[in-house]
């Protein structure tokens, strides 16, 4: 994506959106606006996948309708980030470094592109010993539970939209 920008341009725009949903920055997926911060978003998603051992595409926590990004965000806010970590890391990596990776990933997937670090900053943070990192803000594509009603049949006739995506369940005859 970064190659699409000329060297002297900070961002660009396109009408033809290409890429894998779940890894695309929200400004690109919804408006066709891309920049080097679009790549930072994708890197953050990839970093969360590596640390958790889970894939963002196809991830869905049914009990609270969260994406991997939302799930990671909730665990971080509740200071339960260690529950996100793939078991293969637990005894093989310093948890302080794994926590830093999660922190950086959450900084990379922030909804507003200007809040995301540059890749140079990401490299410095990941390679550095101790830096005070800013608290990440809520990520893009963070979904929350939507309750339409208690009756399961009434839910079948409704559609629900979150983050510009609409899912409908049609009734058979």
Coordinates of C-alpha atoms in Angstrom, one line a residue:
X1 CA 0.0 0.0 0.0
X2 CA 2.8 2.4 0.9
X3 CA 4.2 2.1 -2.6
X4 CA 1.0 3.6 -4.0
X5 CA 2.0 6.9 -2.6
X6 CA 4.5 9.0 -4.4
X7 CA 7.6 9.7 -2.3
X8 CA 6.5 13.4 -1.8
X9 CA 2.9 12.7 -1.0
X10 CA 1.6 12.0 2.5
X11 CA -1.7 10.4 1.4
X12 CA -3.7 9.5 -1.6
X13 CA -7.2 8.5 -2.6
X14 CA -8.7 5.8 -4.9
X15 CA -12.1 4.7 -6.0
X16 CA -11.1 1.0 -6.4
X17 CA -10.6 -0.6 -3.0
X18 CA -8.4 -3.7 -3.1
X19 CA -7.1 -5.8 -0.2
X20 CA -8.2 -8.1 2.5
X21 CA -11.0 -6.9 4.8
X22 CA -9.9 -7.1 8.4
X23 CA -6.4 -5.8 7.5
X24 CA -7.5 -2.6 5.7
X25 CA -7.4 0.6 7.6
X26 CA -10.9 2.1 8.1
X27 CA -10.2 5.3 6.1
X28 CA -9.1 3.1 3.2
X29 CA -11.9 0.5 3.4
X30 CA -14.7 3.1 3.7
X31 CA -13.4 6.1 1.9
X32 CA -10.6 5.0 -0.4
X33 CA -8.1 7.2 1.5
X34 CA -4.7 5.6 2.0
X35 CA -1.3 6.7 3.5
X36 CA 1.6 5.1 5.1
X37 CA -0.6 4.9 8.2
X38 CA -2.7 2.4 6.3
X39 CA 0.2 0.0 6.4
X40 CA 0.7 0.7 10.1
X41 CA -2.9 -0.4 10.7
X42 CA -2.3 -3.6 8.8
X43 CA 0.9 -4.3 10.8
X44 CA -1.0 -3.8 14.0
X45 CA -3.6 -6.4 13.0
X46 CA -0.8 -8.8 12.0
X47 CA 1.0 -8.3 15.3
X48 CA -2.2 -9.1 17.2
X49 CA -2.6 -12.2 15.2
X50 CA 0.9 -13.3 15.9
X51 CA 0.7 -12.7 19.7
X52 CA -2.7 -14.3 20.0
X53 CA -2.3 -17.2 17.6
X54 CA -5.8 -16.2 16.2
X55 CA -6.8 -14.9 12.8
X56 CA -8.7 -11.6 12.5
X57 CA -10.6 -12.9 9.5
X58 CA -13.3 -15.2 10.8
X59 CA -12.7 -14.3 14.4
X60 CA -15.9 -13.7 16.3
X61 CA -16.6 -13.9 20.0
X62 CA -20.3 -14.8 20.0
X63 CA -21.0 -13.9 23.6
X64 CA -20.2 -10.2 23.0
X65 CA -20.0 -9.8 19.2
X66 CA -16.3 -8.7 19.1
X67 CA -13.7 -8.9 16.4
X68 CA -10.2 -9.8 17.3
X69 CA -9.4 -6.1 17.6
X70 CA -12.4 -5.5 19.9
X71 CA -11.5 -8.6 22.0
X72 CA -7.9 -7.5 22.4
X73 CA -9.0 -4.0 23.3
X74 CA -11.4 -5.2 26.0
X75 CA -8.8 -7.4 27.5
X76 CA -6.3 -4.5 27.5
X77 CA -8.7 -2.1 29.1
X78 CA -9.6 -4.7 31.8
X79 CA -5.8 -5.3 32.4
X80 CA -6.3 -9.0 31.3
X81 CA -4.1 -8.7 28.2
X82 CA -2.3 -11.9 29.2
X83 CA -5.5 -13.8 28.3
X84 CA -4.9 -12.9 24.7
X85 CA -1.4 -14.4 24.5
X86 CA -0.9 -17.7 22.6
X87 CA 0.2 -20.4 25.0
X88 CA 3.3 -21.1 22.9
X89 CA 4.6 -17.7 24.1
X90 CA 3.8 -18.0 27.8
X91 CA 6.9 -20.0 28.8
X92 CA 9.1 -19.0 25.9
X93 CA 9.1 -15.2 25.8
X94 CA 9.4 -12.5 28.4
X95 CA 5.8 -11.4 29.2
X96 CA 7.0 -7.8 29.4
X97 CA 8.0 -7.9 25.7
X98 CA 4.7 -9.6 24.7
X99 CA 2.8 -6.9 26.6
X100 CA 4.8 -4.3 24.7
X101 CA 3.8 -6.0 21.4
X102 CA 0.2 -5.9 22.3
X103 CA 0.5 -2.2 23.4
X104 CA 2.1 -1.4 20.0
X105 CA -0.5 -3.4 18.1
X106 CA -3.3 -1.5 19.8
X107 CA -1.5 1.8 19.0
X108 CA -1.3 0.8 15.3
X109 CA -5.0 -0.1 15.0
X110 CA -6.4 3.1 16.4
X111 CA -9.4 4.4 14.4
X112 CA -7.9 7.8 13.6
X113 CA -4.9 7.5 11.3
X114 CA -3.2 10.6 12.9
X115 CA -3.2 8.8 16.3
X116 CA -1.2 5.8 14.9
X117 CA 2.6 5.8 15.1
X118 CA 4.7 5.7 12.0
X119 CA 6.5 2.5 11.2
X120 CA 9.8 4.2 12.2
X121 CA 8.3 4.8 15.6
X122 CA 7.1 1.2 15.8
X123 CA 10.6 -0.1 15.1
X124 CA 12.1 2.2 17.7
X125 CA 9.5 1.2 20.3
X126 CA 9.8 -2.5 19.7
X127 CA 13.6 -2.3 19.6
X128 CA 13.9 0.0 22.6
X129 CA 14.4 -0.9 26.3
X130 CA 12.0 1.4 28.0
X131 CA 9.8 4.1 26.6
X132 CA 6.7 5.6 28.1
X133 CA 4.0 4.7 25.6
X134 CA 0.8 6.6 25.3
X135 CA -2.4 4.8 26.1
X136 CA -4.0 3.5 23.0
X137 CA -7.4 4.7 22.0
X138 CA -10.3 2.5 20.9
X139 CA -9.5 0.6 17.8
X140 CA -11.3 0.8 14.4
X141 CA -13.9 -1.8 13.7
X142 CA -14.6 -2.3 17.4
X143 CA -18.1 -3.8 17.7
X144 CA -20.4 -3.9 20.6
X145 CA -23.3 -6.2 21.4
X146 CA -26.6 -5.0 19.9
X147 CA -29.8 -6.2 21.5
X148 CA -32.9 -5.9 19.5
X149 CA -35.3 -7.9 21.8
X150 CA -35.7 -10.9 23.9
X151 CA -37.8 -12.9 21.5
X152 CA -35.6 -14.9 19.1
X153 CA -38.2 -14.8 16.4
X154 CA -38.4 -11.1 16.4
X155 CA -34.6 -11.0 15.9
X156 CA -34.9 -13.0 12.8
X157 CA -36.9 -10.4 11.0
X158 CA -34.5 -7.5 11.9
X159 CA -31.2 -6.5 10.4
X160 CA -28.3 -5.1 12.4
X161 CA -25.7 -2.6 11.1
X162 CA -22.4 -2.0 12.9
X163 CA -19.4 -0.3 11.3
X164 CA -21.1 0.2 7.9
X165 CA -21.7 -3.6 7.5
X166 CA -25.3 -4.9 7.3
X167 CA -26.2 -8.5 8.1
X168 CA -29.8 -9.7 7.4
X169 CA -31.3 -13.1 8.1
X170 CA -34.0 -13.9 5.6
X171 CA -37.0 -16.1 6.6
X172 CA -37.9 -19.1 4.4
X173 CA -41.4 -19.6 3.1

